[in-house]
mmCIF file of C-alpha atoms in Angstrom:
data_model
loop_
_atom_site.group_PDB
_atom_site.id
_atom_site.type_symbol
_atom_site.label_atom_id
_atom_site.label_comp_id
_atom_site.label_asym_id
_atom_site.label_seq_id
_atom_site.Cartn_x
_atom_site.Cartn_y
_atom_site.Cartn_z
ATOM 1 C CA UNK A 1 0.000 0.000 0.000
ATOM 2 C CA UNK A 2 1.561 3.352 -0.989
ATOM 3 C CA UNK A 3 1.610 6.244 1.449
ATOM 4 C CA UNK A 4 -1.933 7.625 1.668
ATOM 5 C CA UNK A 5 -1.853 10.103 4.564
ATOM 6 C CA UNK A 6 -0.060 13.437 4.797
ATOM 7 C CA UNK A 7 3.586 13.576 3.649
ATOM 8 C CA UNK A 8 6.113 13.397 6.442
ATOM 9 C CA UNK A 9 7.096 17.047 5.999
ATOM 10 C CA UNK A 10 3.520 17.955 6.973
ATOM 11 C CA UNK A 11 3.158 15.243 9.607
ATOM 12 C CA UNK A 12 6.042 16.725 11.583
ATOM 13 C CA UNK A 13 3.947 19.852 12.131
ATOM 14 C CA UNK A 14 0.476 18.280 12.170
ATOM 15 C CA UNK A 15 -1.372 19.833 15.127
ATOM 16 C CA UNK A 16 -5.116 19.688 14.471
ATOM 17 C CA UNK A 17 -7.447 21.543 16.801
ATOM 18 C CA UNK A 18 -8.346 19.375 19.805
ATOM 19 C CA UNK A 19 -11.582 17.432 19.456
ATOM 20 C CA UNK A 20 -12.660 17.206 23.064
ATOM 21 C CA UNK A 21 -15.814 18.045 25.019
ATOM 22 C CA UNK A 22 -15.822 20.738 27.694
ATOM 23 C CA UNK A 23 -16.363 18.147 30.418
ATOM 24 C CA UNK A 24 -13.570 15.796 29.291
ATOM 25 C CA UNK A 25 -11.605 16.129 32.530
ATOM 26 C CA UNK A 26 -14.708 15.885 34.703
ATOM 27 C CA UNK A 27 -15.893 12.806 32.794
ATOM 28 C CA UNK A 28 -12.668 10.946 33.523
ATOM 29 C CA UNK A 29 -12.359 12.288 37.069
ATOM 30 C CA UNK A 30 -15.803 10.934 37.892
ATOM 31 C CA UNK A 31 -15.192 7.667 36.036
ATOM 32 C CA UNK A 32 -11.957 6.918 37.875
ATOM 33 C CA UNK A 33 -13.468 7.977 41.201
ATOM 34 C CA UNK A 34 -16.153 5.304 41.001
ATOM 35 C CA UNK A 35 -15.471 2.776 43.750
ATOM 36 C CA UNK A 36 -13.890 -0.539 42.817
ATOM 37 C CA UNK A 37 -14.827 -2.237 46.116
ATOM 38 C CA UNK A 38 -11.498 -2.991 47.720
ATOM 39 C CA UNK A 39 -7.779 -3.100 47.070
ATOM 40 C CA UNK A 40 -6.753 -3.106 43.413
ATOM 41 C CA UNK A 41 -5.212 -6.562 43.606
ATOM 42 C CA UNK A 42 -7.536 -9.563 44.013
ATOM 43 C CA UNK A 43 -5.101 -12.456 43.691
ATOM 44 C CA UNK A 44 -1.732 -13.541 42.347
ATOM 45 C CA UNK A 45 -0.945 -17.248 41.979
ATOM 46 C CA UNK A 46 2.283 -18.783 40.650
ATOM 47 C CA UNK A 47 1.871 -20.121 37.114
ATOM 48 C CA UNK A 48 3.834 -23.043 35.714
ATOM 49 C CA UNK A 49 5.134 -22.022 32.293
ATOM 50 C CA UNK A 50 7.936 -24.457 31.577
ATOM 51 C CA UNK A 51 10.372 -21.519 31.600
ATOM 52 C CA UNK A 52 13.327 -21.323 33.930
ATOM 53 C CA UNK A 53 14.633 -17.795 33.388
ATOM 54 C CA UNK A 54 11.366 -16.068 34.282
ATOM 55 C CA UNK A 55 8.832 -16.462 37.060
ATOM 56 C CA UNK A 56 5.156 -15.821 36.279
ATOM 57 C CA UNK A 57 2.008 -15.255 38.312
ATOM 58 C CA UNK A 58 -1.609 -15.448 37.205
ATOM 59 C CA UNK A 59 -3.023 -12.143 38.449
ATOM 60 C CA UNK A 60 -6.553 -10.874 38.922
ATOM 61 C CA UNK A 61 -7.187 -7.211 39.714
ATOM 62 C CA UNK A 62 -10.238 -4.979 40.032
ATOM 63 C CA UNK A 63 -11.024 -3.008 36.903
ATOM 64 C CA UNK A 64 -13.964 -0.857 35.938
ATOM 65 C CA UNK A 65 -16.846 -1.277 38.387
ATOM 66 C CA UNK A 66 -14.755 -3.707 40.414
ATOM 67 C CA UNK A 67 -14.988 -6.301 37.625
ATOM 68 C CA UNK A 68 -12.204 -8.925 37.788
ATOM 69 C CA UNK A 69 -9.553 -8.438 35.095
ATOM 70 C CA UNK A 70 -6.898 -11.060 34.407
ATOM 71 C CA UNK A 71 -3.215 -10.429 33.720
ATOM 72 C CA UNK A 72 0.138 -12.194 33.583
ATOM 73 C CA UNK A 73 2.855 -10.863 35.868
ATOM 74 C CA UNK A 74 6.431 -11.949 35.139
ATOM 75 C CA UNK A 75 9.852 -11.190 36.601
ATOM 76 C CA UNK A 76 13.367 -12.409 35.886
ATOM 77 C CA UNK A 77 13.872 -15.592 37.901
ATOM 78 C CA UNK A 78 15.785 -15.057 41.114
ATOM 79 C CA UNK A 79 15.522 -11.261 41.118
ATOM 80 C CA UNK A 80 16.226 -10.209 44.697
ATOM 81 C CA UNK A 81 15.252 -6.534 44.682
ATOM 82 C CA UNK A 82 12.297 -4.370 43.627
ATOM 83 C CA UNK A 83 12.337 -3.851 39.865
ATOM 84 C CA UNK A 84 10.908 -1.130 37.649
ATOM 85 C CA UNK A 85 7.756 -2.382 35.966
ATOM 86 C CA UNK A 86 6.350 -2.290 32.451
ATOM 87 C CA UNK A 87 2.577 -2.540 32.103
ATOM 88 C CA UNK A 88 1.737 -3.753 28.600
ATOM 89 C CA UNK A 89 -1.599 -3.462 26.799
ATOM 90 C CA UNK A 90 -2.551 -5.812 23.984
ATOM 91 C CA UNK A 91 -3.893 -5.034 20.525
ATOM 92 C CA UNK A 92 -7.474 -4.994 19.314
ATOM 93 C CA UNK A 93 -9.200 -8.354 19.462
ATOM 94 C CA UNK A 94 -6.337 -9.957 21.375
ATOM 95 C CA UNK A 95 -6.331 -11.327 24.914
ATOM 96 C CA UNK A 96 -3.476 -11.936 27.297
ATOM 97 C CA UNK A 97 -2.809 -15.276 25.597
ATOM 98 C CA UNK A 98 -0.201 -17.524 27.190
ATOM 99 C CA UNK A 99 2.505 -16.222 29.531
ATOM 100 C CA UNK A 100 5.447 -17.282 27.354
ATOM 101 C CA UNK A 101 4.239 -15.158 24.385
ATOM 102 C CA UNK A 102 5.532 -11.831 25.722
ATOM 103 C CA UNK A 103 9.014 -12.163 27.239
ATOM 104 C CA UNK A 104 10.854 -9.094 25.946
ATOM 105 C CA UNK A 105 10.464 -6.936 29.028
ATOM 106 C CA UNK A 106 11.214 -9.511 31.752
ATOM 107 C CA UNK A 107 14.165 -10.724 29.636
ATOM 108 C CA UNK A 108 15.431 -7.129 29.715
ATOM 109 C CA UNK A 109 15.269 -7.087 33.529
ATOM 110 C CA UNK A 110 11.874 -5.500 34.152
ATOM 111 C CA UNK A 111 8.856 -6.698 36.055
ATOM 112 C CA UNK A 112 6.092 -7.058 33.485
ATOM 113 C CA UNK A 113 2.304 -7.008 33.741
ATOM 114 C CA UNK A 114 0.359 -7.954 30.592
ATOM 115 C CA UNK A 115 -3.286 -6.917 30.946
ATOM 116 C CA UNK A 116 -6.085 -8.950 29.411
ATOM 117 C CA UNK A 117 -8.623 -7.051 27.265
ATOM 118 C CA UNK A 118 -12.108 -7.420 28.675
ATOM 119 C CA UNK A 119 -14.554 -8.863 26.174
ATOM 120 C CA UNK A 120 -11.852 -9.424 23.561
ATOM 121 C CA UNK A 121 -9.382 -12.192 22.758
ATOM 122 C CA UNK A 122 -11.244 -14.032 20.023
ATOM 123 C CA UNK A 123 -9.750 -12.511 16.867
ATOM 124 C CA UNK A 124 -6.116 -13.658 17.014
ATOM 125 C CA UNK A 125 -3.423 -14.863 19.366
ATOM 126 C CA UNK A 126 -4.173 -17.454 22.054
ATOM 127 C CA UNK A 127 -7.338 -16.063 23.595
ATOM 128 C CA UNK A 128 -8.324 -14.104 26.662
ATOM 129 C CA UNK A 129 -9.852 -14.809 30.055
ATOM 130 C CA UNK A 130 -11.758 -11.638 30.961
ATOM 131 C CA UNK A 131 -15.439 -11.204 30.039
ATOM 132 C CA UNK A 132 -17.117 -7.811 29.770
ATOM 133 C CA UNK A 133 -20.244 -8.216 31.908
ATOM 134 C CA UNK A 134 -21.343 -4.625 31.236
ATOM 135 C CA UNK A 135 -21.511 -4.867 27.445
ATOM 136 C CA UNK A 136 -25.286 -4.665 27.270
ATOM 137 C CA UNK A 137 -25.682 -1.266 25.569
ATOM 138 C CA UNK A 138 -26.798 -1.156 21.919
ATOM 139 C CA UNK A 139 -23.991 -1.431 19.380
ATOM 140 C CA UNK A 140 -22.420 -3.816 16.926
ATOM 141 C CA UNK A 141 -20.574 -7.037 17.745
ATOM 142 C CA UNK A 142 -17.048 -5.564 17.719
ATOM 143 C CA UNK A 143 -15.598 -3.826 20.793
ATOM 144 C CA UNK A 144 -15.152 -0.554 18.878
ATOM 145 C CA UNK A 145 -18.915 -0.164 18.500
ATOM 146 C CA UNK A 146 -20.188 -1.581 21.799
ATOM 147 C CA UNK A 147 -22.143 1.246 23.405
ATOM 148 C CA UNK A 148 -20.912 3.671 20.747
ATOM 149 C CA UNK A 149 -23.815 6.110 21.088
ATOM 150 C CA UNK A 150 -23.380 6.720 24.835
ATOM 151 C CA UNK A 151 -20.011 7.740 26.336
ATOM 152 C CA UNK A 152 -20.993 6.238 29.692
ATOM 153 C CA UNK A 153 -21.823 2.866 28.115
ATOM 154 C CA UNK A 154 -18.931 2.762 25.646
ATOM 155 C CA UNK A 155 -16.554 -0.202 25.730
ATOM 156 C CA UNK A 156 -13.463 2.006 25.843
ATOM 157 C CA UNK A 157 -14.604 3.800 28.969
ATOM 158 C CA UNK A 158 -14.390 0.458 30.720
ATOM 159 C CA UNK A 159 -11.190 -0.694 29.006
ATOM 160 C CA UNK A 160 -9.328 2.560 29.684
ATOM 161 C CA UNK A 161 -10.368 2.368 33.342
ATOM 162 C CA UNK A 162 -9.035 -1.188 33.462
ATOM 163 C CA UNK A 163 -5.757 0.073 32.001
ATOM 164 C CA UNK A 164 -5.403 2.759 34.673
ATOM 165 C CA UNK A 165 -6.165 0.278 37.437
ATOM 166 C CA UNK A 166 -3.593 -2.144 36.019
ATOM 167 C CA UNK A 167 -0.957 0.404 37.046
ATOM 168 C CA UNK A 168 -2.335 0.418 40.601
ATOM 169 C CA UNK A 169 -2.345 -3.387 40.554
ATOM 170 C CA UNK A 170 1.291 -3.747 39.481
ATOM 171 C CA UNK A 171 2.313 -1.296 42.193
ATOM 172 C CA UNK A 172 0.675 -3.577 44.751
ATOM 173 C CA UNK A 173 2.601 -6.660 43.622
ATOM 174 C CA UNK A 174 5.705 -7.788 45.512
ATOM 175 C CA UNK A 175 9.084 -7.111 43.972
ATOM 176 C CA UNK A 176 7.981 -3.962 42.110
ATOM 177 C CA UNK A 177 9.480 -0.508 42.515
ATOM 178 C CA UNK A 178 6.127 1.305 42.660
ATOM 179 C CA UNK A 179 7.665 4.652 41.808
ATOM 180 C CA UNK A 180 9.056 3.420 38.481
ATOM 181 C CA UNK A 181 6.266 2.143 36.254
ATOM 182 C CA UNK A 182 6.067 2.509 32.467
ATOM 183 C CA UNK A 183 3.140 1.872 30.106
ATOM 184 C CA UNK A 184 3.652 0.298 26.692
ATOM 185 C CA UNK A 185 1.416 -0.819 23.852
ATOM 186 C CA UNK A 186 0.936 -1.167 20.130
ATOM 187 C CA UNK A 187 -2.210 -0.298 18.129
ATOM 188 C CA UNK A 188 -5.134 -0.524 20.587
ATOM 189 C CA UNK A 189 -2.514 -1.119 23.259
ATOM 190 C CA UNK A 190 -0.766 2.068 22.190
ATOM 191 C CA UNK A 191 -4.005 4.000 22.555
ATOM 192 C CA UNK A 192 -4.487 2.538 26.040
ATOM 193 C CA UNK A 193 -0.906 3.368 27.056
ATOM 194 C CA UNK A 194 -1.414 6.942 25.880
ATOM 195 C CA UNK A 195 -4.666 7.213 27.853
ATOM 196 C CA UNK A 196 -2.850 5.950 30.943
ATOM 197 C CA UNK A 197 -0.136 8.577 30.419
ATOM 198 C CA UNK A 198 -2.821 11.258 30.453
ATOM 199 C CA UNK A 199 -4.663 9.885 33.483
ATOM 200 C CA UNK A 200 -1.879 8.632 35.786
ATOM 201 C CA UNK A 201 0.085 11.672 36.949
ATOM 202 C CA UNK A 202 3.185 9.863 38.214
ATOM 203 C CA UNK A 203 3.847 7.460 35.354
ATOM 204 C CA UNK A 204 7.591 7.093 34.743
ATOM 205 C CA UNK A 205 7.496 6.587 30.948
ATOM 206 C CA UNK A 206 5.208 5.673 28.062
ATOM 207 C CA UNK A 207 6.009 3.808 24.831
ATOM 208 C CA UNK A 208 3.359 4.090 22.130
ATOM 209 C CA UNK A 209 3.348 2.445 18.691
ATOM 210 C CA UNK A 210 0.726 2.886 15.945
ATOM 211 C CA UNK A 211 -1.851 4.136 18.468
ATOM 212 C CA UNK A 212 -5.543 3.496 17.899
ATOM 213 C CA UNK A 213 -8.053 6.221 18.865
ATOM 214 C CA UNK A 214 -5.796 9.109 17.849
ATOM 215 C CA UNK A 215 -7.173 11.610 15.354
ATOM 216 C CA UNK A 216 -10.363 9.555 15.252
ATOM 217 C CA UNK A 217 -12.438 11.775 12.956
ATOM 218 C CA UNK A 218 -9.688 12.022 10.362
ATOM 219 C CA UNK A 219 -9.048 8.277 10.588
ATOM 220 C CA UNK A 220 -12.723 7.569 9.865
ATOM 221 C CA UNK A 221 -12.414 9.700 6.734
ATOM 222 C CA UNK A 222 -9.230 7.944 5.593
ATOM 223 C CA UNK A 223 -9.681 4.229 6.203
ATOM 224 C CA UNK A 224 -12.181 1.398 6.384
ATOM 225 C CA UNK A 225 -9.596 -0.970 7.843
ATOM 226 C CA UNK A 226 -9.660 -2.453 11.320
ATOM 227 C CA UNK A 227 -11.692 -0.959 14.147
ATOM 228 C CA UNK A 228 -12.376 2.254 12.235
ATOM 229 C CA UNK A 229 -13.997 0.141 9.538
ATOM 230 C CA UNK A 230 -16.288 -1.395 12.161
ATOM 231 C CA UNK A 231 -17.376 2.083 13.239
ATOM 232 C CA UNK A 232 -17.966 3.152 9.636
ATOM 233 C CA UNK A 233 -19.973 -0.010 8.954
ATOM 234 C CA UNK A 234 -22.117 0.620 12.021
ATOM 235 C CA UNK A 235 -22.817 4.196 10.951
ATOM 236 C CA UNK A 236 -23.635 3.040 7.426
ATOM 237 C CA UNK A 237 -26.572 1.154 8.933
ATOM 238 C CA UNK A 238 -27.442 3.594 11.719
ATOM 239 C CA UNK A 239 -27.785 6.642 9.502
ATOM 240 C CA UNK A 240 -28.077 9.860 11.441
ATOM 241 C CA UNK A 241 -26.183 8.524 14.478
ATOM 242 C CA UNK A 242 -22.932 10.268 13.532
ATOM 243 C CA UNK A 243 -23.261 13.136 16.007
ATOM 244 C CA UNK A 244 -23.824 10.807 18.955
ATOM 245 C CA UNK A 245 -20.959 8.548 17.855
ATOM 246 C CA UNK A 246 -18.544 11.444 17.413
ATOM 247 C CA UNK A 247 -19.495 12.776 20.847
ATOM 248 C CA UNK A 248 -18.743 9.415 22.457
ATOM 249 C CA UNK A 249 -15.450 9.060 20.593
ATOM 250 C CA UNK A 250 -14.355 12.528 21.724
ATOM 251 C CA UNK A 251 -14.141 11.223 25.304
ATOM 252 C CA UNK A 252 -11.588 8.567 24.316
ATOM 253 C CA UNK A 253 -9.581 10.648 21.813
ATOM 254 C CA UNK A 254 -5.907 9.881 22.310
ATOM 255 C CA UNK A 255 -4.743 13.383 21.396
ATOM 256 C CA UNK A 256 -6.669 14.722 24.395
ATOM 257 C CA UNK A 257 -4.921 12.273 26.722
ATOM 258 C CA UNK A 258 -1.572 13.139 25.138
ATOM 259 C CA UNK A 259 -2.095 16.848 25.832
ATOM 260 C CA UNK A 260 -2.433 16.074 29.571
ATOM 261 C CA UNK A 261 0.503 13.656 29.845
ATOM 262 C CA UNK A 262 3.987 14.570 31.023
ATOM 263 C CA UNK A 263 5.979 11.335 31.360
ATOM 264 C CA UNK A 264 8.896 10.800 28.955
ATOM 265 C CA UNK A 265 7.414 9.393 25.745
ATOM 266 C CA UNK A 266 8.593 7.217 22.856
ATOM 267 C CA UNK A 267 6.405 6.909 19.747
ATOM 268 C CA UNK A 268 6.608 4.677 16.692
ATOM 269 C CA UNK A 269 4.665 4.918 13.431
ATOM 270 C CA UNK A 270 4.597 3.332 9.976
ATOM 271 C CA UNK A 271 3.856 5.949 7.347
ATOM 272 C CA UNK A 272 1.894 3.434 5.225
ATOM 273 C CA UNK A 273 -0.315 2.338 8.100
ATOM 274 C CA UNK A 274 -3.911 2.057 6.862
ATOM 275 C CA UNK A 275 -5.193 0.610 10.162
ATOM 276 C CA UNK A 276 -4.131 3.515 12.393
ATOM 277 C CA UNK A 277 -3.268 6.383 10.023
ATOM 278 C CA UNK A 278 0.035 8.091 10.905
ATOM 279 C CA UNK A 279 -1.537 11.544 11.191
ATOM 280 C CA UNK A 280 -3.165 10.383 14.427
ATOM 281 C CA UNK A 281 0.149 9.374 15.988
ATOM 282 C CA UNK A 282 1.771 12.632 14.914
ATOM 283 C CA UNK A 283 -1.153 14.691 16.245
ATOM 284 C CA UNK A 284 -0.702 13.028 19.642
ATOM 285 C CA UNK A 285 3.078 13.391 19.539
ATOM 286 C CA UNK A 286 3.035 17.049 18.475
ATOM 287 C CA UNK A 287 0.537 17.996 21.181
ATOM 288 C CA UNK A 288 2.054 15.750 23.833
ATOM 289 C CA UNK A 289 2.304 17.418 27.278
ATOM 290 C CA UNK A 290 1.076 20.805 26.069
ATOM 291 C CA UNK A 291 -1.357 21.187 29.004
ATOM 292 C CA UNK A 292 0.921 19.758 31.674
ATOM 293 C CA UNK A 293 3.383 22.627 31.867
ATOM 294 C CA UNK A 294 6.205 20.133 31.377
ATOM 295 C CA UNK A 295 8.720 19.618 28.597
ATOM 296 C CA UNK A 296 9.377 15.899 28.875
ATOM 297 C CA UNK A 297 11.833 13.926 26.848
ATOM 298 C CA UNK A 298 10.012 12.617 23.785
ATOM 299 C CA UNK A 299 10.857 11.180 20.399
ATOM 300 C CA UNK A 300 9.078 9.568 17.472
ATOM 301 C CA UNK A 301 10.493 6.996 15.079
ATOM 302 C CA UNK A 302 8.890 6.809 11.651
ATOM 303 C CA UNK A 303 9.174 3.945 9.160
ATOM 304 C CA UNK A 304 8.335 5.344 5.693
ATOM 305 C CA UNK A 305 7.858 2.010 3.907
ATOM 306 C CA UNK A 306 6.031 0.138 6.668
ATOM 307 C CA UNK A 307 2.373 -0.204 7.503
ATOM 308 C CA UNK A 308 0.731 -1.192 10.771
ATOM 309 C CA UNK A 309 3.690 -3.396 11.677
ATOM 310 C CA UNK A 310 5.857 -0.269 11.838
ATOM 311 C CA UNK A 311 9.451 -1.039 12.700
ATOM 312 C CA UNK A 312 8.586 -4.470 14.129
ATOM 313 C CA UNK A 313 11.582 -6.030 15.935
ATOM 314 C CA UNK A 314 13.854 -3.147 14.905
ATOM 315 C CA UNK A 315 11.513 -0.777 16.695
ATOM 316 C CA UNK A 316 11.389 -2.982 19.802
ATOM 317 C CA UNK A 317 15.176 -2.834 19.980
ATOM 318 C CA UNK A 318 14.921 0.954 19.833
ATOM 319 C CA UNK A 319 12.355 0.881 22.629
ATOM 320 C CA UNK A 320 14.667 -1.208 24.787
ATOM 321 C CA UNK A 321 17.544 1.199 24.287
ATOM 322 C CA UNK A 322 15.361 4.244 24.939
ATOM 323 C CA UNK A 323 13.749 2.840 28.107
ATOM 324 C CA UNK A 324 17.151 1.777 29.438
ATOM 325 C CA UNK A 325 18.145 5.444 29.312
ATOM 326 C CA UNK A 326 14.929 6.671 30.967
ATOM 327 C CA UNK A 327 14.097 3.830 33.337
ATOM 328 C CA UNK A 328 17.085 1.513 33.696
ATOM 329 C CA UNK A 329 16.346 -1.990 34.949
ATOM 330 C CA UNK A 330 19.642 -2.184 36.872
#
């Protein structure tokens, strides 16, 4: 697929006007203030993985509404001191899978929490273990359109709350340096990590690749791929529902979270990405931290001839090097 979004010379300066409601901050303040009925951590049981260089626990924590959310927590085997932690969020349609699927961060010396996606896990990978018991609002079958016409019933209100509470959960686990926690994700996971950066004031770092839910209105005009295609398909049937849908989406717009963040940030983007158009990532990057009064360390790595895969393993190596300079594991 040839490049279809803005040329990189324009992307570097792409700063569209914010698309956010006047009560954006109040909406999320009230959402996160809703009681979760107890400590963030419900349980953590050792998991047998067949691996000898990492130790893994099957974790359950309280997410949105106190609903149980599953996660894998892994550490380098034999680590004898509190470690900085990486909380990782999975892509759209993916669950937490099996614990040996994601070993990069514990192999690099970090504690690692991989959050399950509520109500997802059936599209690829090795499945998930967290239902979404509150998915009763009208909407299509895909997560991107569940409750789309009501911001209070929307799937991503619940999933973003889960993501925030995953940070509280990892801080409650033994062997974690609670003051040094980073968020990382790709695609939907990148959008969640960016939301966490905007909602958790003391996050140590954020690593975002090909983020979903950034520049949503422009993305809906550019692509029918992936989750944006599900939204477009829904609106093609529910004619006249655009205003309500756009209002709901404005409460989960990643650029708005980016404006409020202030942790050091590392972005990655493929300039031929038709799933999450690169203009969304650049809009978030260019407006990152503008409301926080901070000037954090930030950088973006672009891959001109790559799509949604971005820099793939080359990019991960860059992430490792960057995080080692911001949040060293030793």
